[in-house]
Amino acid sequence: MRHRPFVICLLLSAAAAVIAPSCLASPPSQADLDRDLLEVTIPQLQRLYAQHRYTVTQVVTWYLDRIERYNGVYRPLETVMKAEALAVAAHEDAEATPAGAGRPLWGVPVVIKANTSIAGQVTTDGWSGYTIPGHELLAPRNATVVAHLLAAGAVLIGHSNMPDFANSDTNRSSSFGRTGNAYDVRFSPGGSSGGTVTAVTANLALLGTGTDTGNSIRMPAATSAVIGVFPTRGLVSIAGIAPLDWLLDNTGPIARNVTDAAIALSVMAGEDQLDPATAGSAAKAQPGPYTRYLRTDTLKGRRFGVPAFILQGTGIPFHGTPAAVPEFAAARQATEQAIPLDPRTRAAFMQALEELRAAGATVVIDDTCLPESFAKSAARISTYAYVREGTDRFLGHFGPAEYHSAAAYEGVIGAPLGAPVIGSEPANSVFRSAQAQGSDIAVLQRSVETDPDAEVNYHGPRRRTLALYLETLERLHLDGFVYPAIQMPPVDETLPQDGGVSGGPHSATSWVNMLGVPAVVVVGGWYPGGLPFGLEFSTRPWKEGDLLGYAYAWEQATHHRHPPALVDKGLLPAAP
């Protein structure tokens, strides 16, 4: 009995050690929070947690307060999961293990693009048709990447806004409205991951996910001074993500710095039986975690080629052009969709190349470096005939019980799903040019596994174009390619563009999706008006470690990023 006080003291000490992070930390001041959390990195945040400077609840509350203050102006978040985020934060604060030991995203506030399934949340995909009361696309379970993020300790704080079906280069949705650029709300943040980039660059989240079918991680990242990673297709599962074109779709992290992007990609990567493209990826990819490749000297002695066709503005039609379209019509279509390189962007790019050389790299500008013939080959990788198959696959696994296919949706609602994701666009650009020349071309929806034309339309052109890509790397002894992520600065959406409502800035980078090779956008500099310029690198398949190493060395050599100065009142707070 005489040992009881000692035992009680031990028990009280143990209890205090468990509850100290959440109950005994002195309340931080707003000034402390603003100083420590604005632009905080994942490693810095983990140190703050380990030092018991802040609880997860305090950090998540700080982000939610910023969302409350600024979301009405910039509108990056369609759904704010306040109650759910605070519940997860409280649970993590109550854990007895040291600040998330073994979980690299423990206590990290993350936003998820609105086409990515979060169990119990509506996957709007930016489209009002998925938000019809009583018939919402309520996710029955998490997308694979969401499951990975949660397992790593992430705190999901919202679904980010996106255009309908991710089918736009700007960020207006029929389900929520317009997202503005954090550096100037009048300007476009690009699409379709514009909600995520605005949230991340504005410090409304520490990290976010994007998806990319033709440029939709990389182009928005370029408008907003963040890092956007397009991994080798198959490194990260797209299961649970509403597709635009499942043969081109991909997902990856969006972060304010390369280290955070590398940590997030390490978490998101992995094989998944729901996504056959990931089979065997662990054996093909450079081993993680990807932070092991981040060194300041990785640009020294490297050689990067500048794709000639991008400087020339050669067009590559979205979804590609079927083999049945005559060559003259395909050439006309490519000409119609060509995007000239804006002189302001060319000047910013040339300045970036000088900085790349100063960091120790060699830049190869050669007319044979991915010339127009490469673009013509890429343009024949035709995928539009298979978009409905991807939509049906997604709804079959991640749709609500009442509709597990596009046909079932139409039966329930009495109206079809959106034309872009079921392949029913009446004047799709894939065959518009051929029709203009009198050719009777129609793109019928089929299964890529059973279509007898899949070899001539998709598999064969993709193999040949990837071979050209790799041959150029070998012939010119290149470590990768470097080019502007978009062909123009972000556009002012308060003014007409080309005589109509702006369609957003545009890129010439859809060939990356067609080949499935890895690419990353870094902060490349600034336009004279104060908007960001984005620089893109790409390299060999499965070399994400090398690629992120180049990005990190660039970041550390230039330090171009600075956060936006936000306003809580501004133009276009709820523009359609």
PDB file of C-alpha atoms in Angstrom, residues 48-142:
ATOM      1  CA  LEU A  48       6.006  21.837 -35.165  1.00  0.00           C
ATOM      2  CA  TYR A  49       3.851  18.872 -34.201  1.00  0.00           C
ATOM      3  CA  ALA A  50       6.817  16.974 -32.722  1.00  0.00           C
ATOM      4  CA  GLN A  51       7.711  20.031 -30.641  1.00  0.00           C
ATOM      5  CA  HIS A  52       4.076  20.289 -29.448  1.00  0.00           C
ATOM      6  CA  ARG A  53       3.913  23.831 -30.769  1.00  0.00           C
ATOM      7  CA  TYR A  54       0.504  23.185 -32.314  1.00  0.00           C
ATOM      8  CA  THR A  55      -2.159  20.529 -32.282  1.00  0.00           C
ATOM      9  CA  VAL A  56      -3.683  19.165 -35.463  1.00  0.00           C
ATOM     10  CA  THR A  57      -6.952  20.801 -34.486  1.00  0.00           C
ATOM     11  CA  GLN A  58      -5.284  24.200 -34.215  1.00  0.00           C
ATOM     12  CA  VAL A  59      -3.643  23.809 -37.620  1.00  0.00           C
ATOM     13  CA  VAL A  60      -6.802  22.566 -39.339  1.00  0.00           C
ATOM     14  CA  THR A  61      -8.804  25.378 -37.741  1.00  0.00           C
ATOM     15  CA  TRP A  62      -6.310  27.918 -39.075  1.00  0.00           C
ATOM     16  CA  TYR A  63      -6.842  26.613 -42.624  1.00  0.00           C
ATOM     17  CA  LEU A  64     -10.629  26.484 -42.202  1.00  0.00           C
ATOM     18  CA  ASP A  65     -10.637  30.081 -40.981  1.00  0.00           C
ATOM     19  CA  ARG A  66      -8.721  31.159 -44.089  1.00  0.00           C
ATOM     20  CA  ILE A  67     -11.208  29.280 -46.258  1.00  0.00           C
ATOM     21  CA  GLU A  68     -14.050  31.085 -44.488  1.00  0.00           C
ATOM     22  CA  ARG A  69     -12.370  34.413 -45.168  1.00  0.00           C
ATOM     23  CA  TYR A  70     -11.262  33.971 -48.786  1.00  0.00           C
ATOM     24  CA  ASN A  71     -13.354  31.255 -50.444  1.00  0.00           C
ATOM     25  CA  GLY A  72     -16.164  33.705 -51.174  1.00  0.00           C
ATOM     26  CA  VAL A  73     -13.870  35.751 -53.401  1.00  0.00           C
ATOM     27  CA  TYR A  74     -11.631  33.165 -55.086  1.00  0.00           C
ATOM     28  CA  ARG A  75     -14.042  30.194 -54.827  1.00  0.00           C
ATOM     29  CA  PRO A  76     -11.547  27.337 -55.082  1.00  0.00           C
ATOM     30  CA  LEU A  77     -13.494  24.967 -52.806  1.00  0.00           C
ATOM     31  CA  GLU A  78     -16.891  23.659 -53.831  1.00  0.00           C
ATOM     32  CA  THR A  79     -17.354  21.570 -50.681  1.00  0.00           C
ATOM     33  CA  VAL A  80     -15.779  22.409 -47.316  1.00  0.00           C
ATOM     34  CA  MET A  81     -15.669  19.358 -45.053  1.00  0.00           C
ATOM     35  CA  LYS A  82     -15.387  21.304 -41.806  1.00  0.00           C
ATOM     36  CA  ALA A  83     -17.016  18.873 -39.389  1.00  0.00           C
ATOM     37  CA  GLU A  84     -15.283  15.858 -40.899  1.00  0.00           C
ATOM     38  CA  ALA A  85     -11.864  17.565 -40.881  1.00  0.00           C
ATOM     39  CA  LEU A  86     -12.177  18.658 -37.261  1.00  0.00           C
ATOM     40  CA  ALA A  87     -13.256  15.164 -36.243  1.00  0.00           C
ATOM     41  CA  VAL A  88     -10.174  13.626 -37.905  1.00  0.00           C
ATOM     42  CA  ALA A  89      -7.974  16.311 -36.325  1.00  0.00           C
ATOM     43  CA  ALA A  90      -9.358  15.577 -32.871  1.00  0.00           C
ATOM     44  CA  HIS A  91      -8.811  11.852 -33.408  1.00  0.00           C
ATOM     45  CA  GLU A  92      -5.185  12.416 -34.417  1.00  0.00           C
ATOM     46  CA  ASP A  93      -4.622  14.700 -31.442  1.00  0.00           C
ATOM     47  CA  ALA A  94      -5.887  11.949 -29.149  1.00  0.00           C
ATOM     48  CA  GLU A  95      -3.550   9.300 -30.532  1.00  0.00           C
ATOM     49  CA  ALA A  96      -1.024   7.986 -28.033  1.00  0.00           C
ATOM     50  CA  THR A  97       1.741   7.503 -30.624  1.00  0.00           C
ATOM     51  CA  PRO A  98       4.207  10.344 -31.171  1.00  0.00           C
ATOM     52  CA  ALA A  99       2.922  12.837 -33.742  1.00  0.00           C
ATOM     53  CA  GLY A 100       1.915  10.444 -36.484  1.00  0.00           C
ATOM     54  CA  ALA A 101       4.974   8.212 -36.316  1.00  0.00           C
ATOM     55  CA  GLY A 102       5.388   6.403 -39.614  1.00  0.00           C
ATOM     56  CA  ARG A 103       2.696   8.417 -41.408  1.00  0.00           C
ATOM     57  CA  PRO A 104       4.267  11.079 -43.641  1.00  0.00           C
ATOM     58  CA  LEU A 105       1.109  13.195 -44.055  1.00  0.00           C
ATOM     59  CA  TRP A 106      -0.081  13.063 -40.441  1.00  0.00           C
ATOM     60  CA  GLY A 107      -1.992  16.253 -39.673  1.00  0.00           C
ATOM     61  CA  VAL A 108      -1.513  17.687 -43.192  1.00  0.00           C
ATOM     62  CA  PRO A 109      -4.617  19.531 -44.523  1.00  0.00           C
ATOM     63  CA  VAL A 110      -5.336  18.376 -48.079  1.00  0.00           C
ATOM     64  CA  VAL A 111      -7.912  19.296 -50.735  1.00  0.00           C
ATOM     65  CA  ILE A 112      -9.174  16.749 -53.247  1.00  0.00           C
ATOM     66  CA  LYS A 113     -10.345  17.586 -56.752  1.00  0.00           C
ATOM     67  CA  ALA A 114     -14.125  17.244 -57.123  1.00  0.00           C
ATOM     68  CA  ASN A 115     -13.911  14.394 -59.640  1.00  0.00           C
ATOM     69  CA  THR A 116     -12.196  12.164 -57.078  1.00  0.00           C
ATOM     70  CA  SER A 117     -14.351   9.966 -54.837  1.00  0.00           C
ATOM     71  CA  ILE A 118     -14.439  10.608 -51.088  1.00  0.00           C
ATOM     72  CA  ALA A 119     -16.694   8.130 -49.288  1.00  0.00           C
ATOM     73  CA  GLY A 120     -19.966   9.759 -48.280  1.00  0.00           C
ATOM     74  CA  GLN A 121     -19.335  12.934 -50.293  1.00  0.00           C
ATOM     75  CA  VAL A 122     -20.893  13.954 -53.612  1.00  0.00           C
ATOM     76  CA  THR A 123     -18.470  13.549 -56.511  1.00  0.00           C
ATOM     77  CA  THR A 124     -19.779  16.530 -58.481  1.00  0.00           C
ATOM     78  CA  ASP A 125     -17.194  16.265 -61.279  1.00  0.00           C
ATOM     79  CA  GLY A 126     -18.035  19.968 -61.683  1.00  0.00           C
ATOM     80  CA  TRP A 127     -21.376  19.039 -63.294  1.00  0.00           C
ATOM     81  CA  SER A 128     -24.788  20.003 -61.998  1.00  0.00           C
ATOM     82  CA  GLY A 129     -26.194  16.712 -63.321  1.00  0.00           C
ATOM     83  CA  TYR A 130     -24.412  14.846 -60.531  1.00  0.00           C
ATOM     84  CA  THR A 131     -25.933  17.124 -57.869  1.00  0.00           C
ATOM     85  CA  ILE A 132     -29.640  16.638 -58.615  1.00  0.00           C
ATOM     86  CA  PRO A 133     -31.363  16.337 -55.215  1.00  0.00           C
ATOM     87  CA  GLY A 134     -32.085  12.707 -54.439  1.00  0.00           C
ATOM     88  CA  HIS A 135     -29.852  11.485 -57.276  1.00  0.00           C
ATOM     89  CA  GLU A 136     -26.436  12.833 -56.328  1.00  0.00           C
ATOM     90  CA  LEU A 137     -23.334  10.911 -57.281  1.00  0.00           C
ATOM     91  CA  LEU A 138     -22.662   9.984 -53.670  1.00  0.00           C
ATOM     92  CA  ALA A 139     -19.383   8.078 -53.433  1.00  0.00           C
ATOM     93  CA  PRO A 140     -19.779   4.630 -51.850  1.00  0.00           C
ATOM     94  CA  ARG A 141     -16.066   4.474 -51.034  1.00  0.00           C
ATOM     95  CA  ASN A 142     -12.789   6.329 -51.411  1.00  0.00           C
TER      96      ASN A 142
END
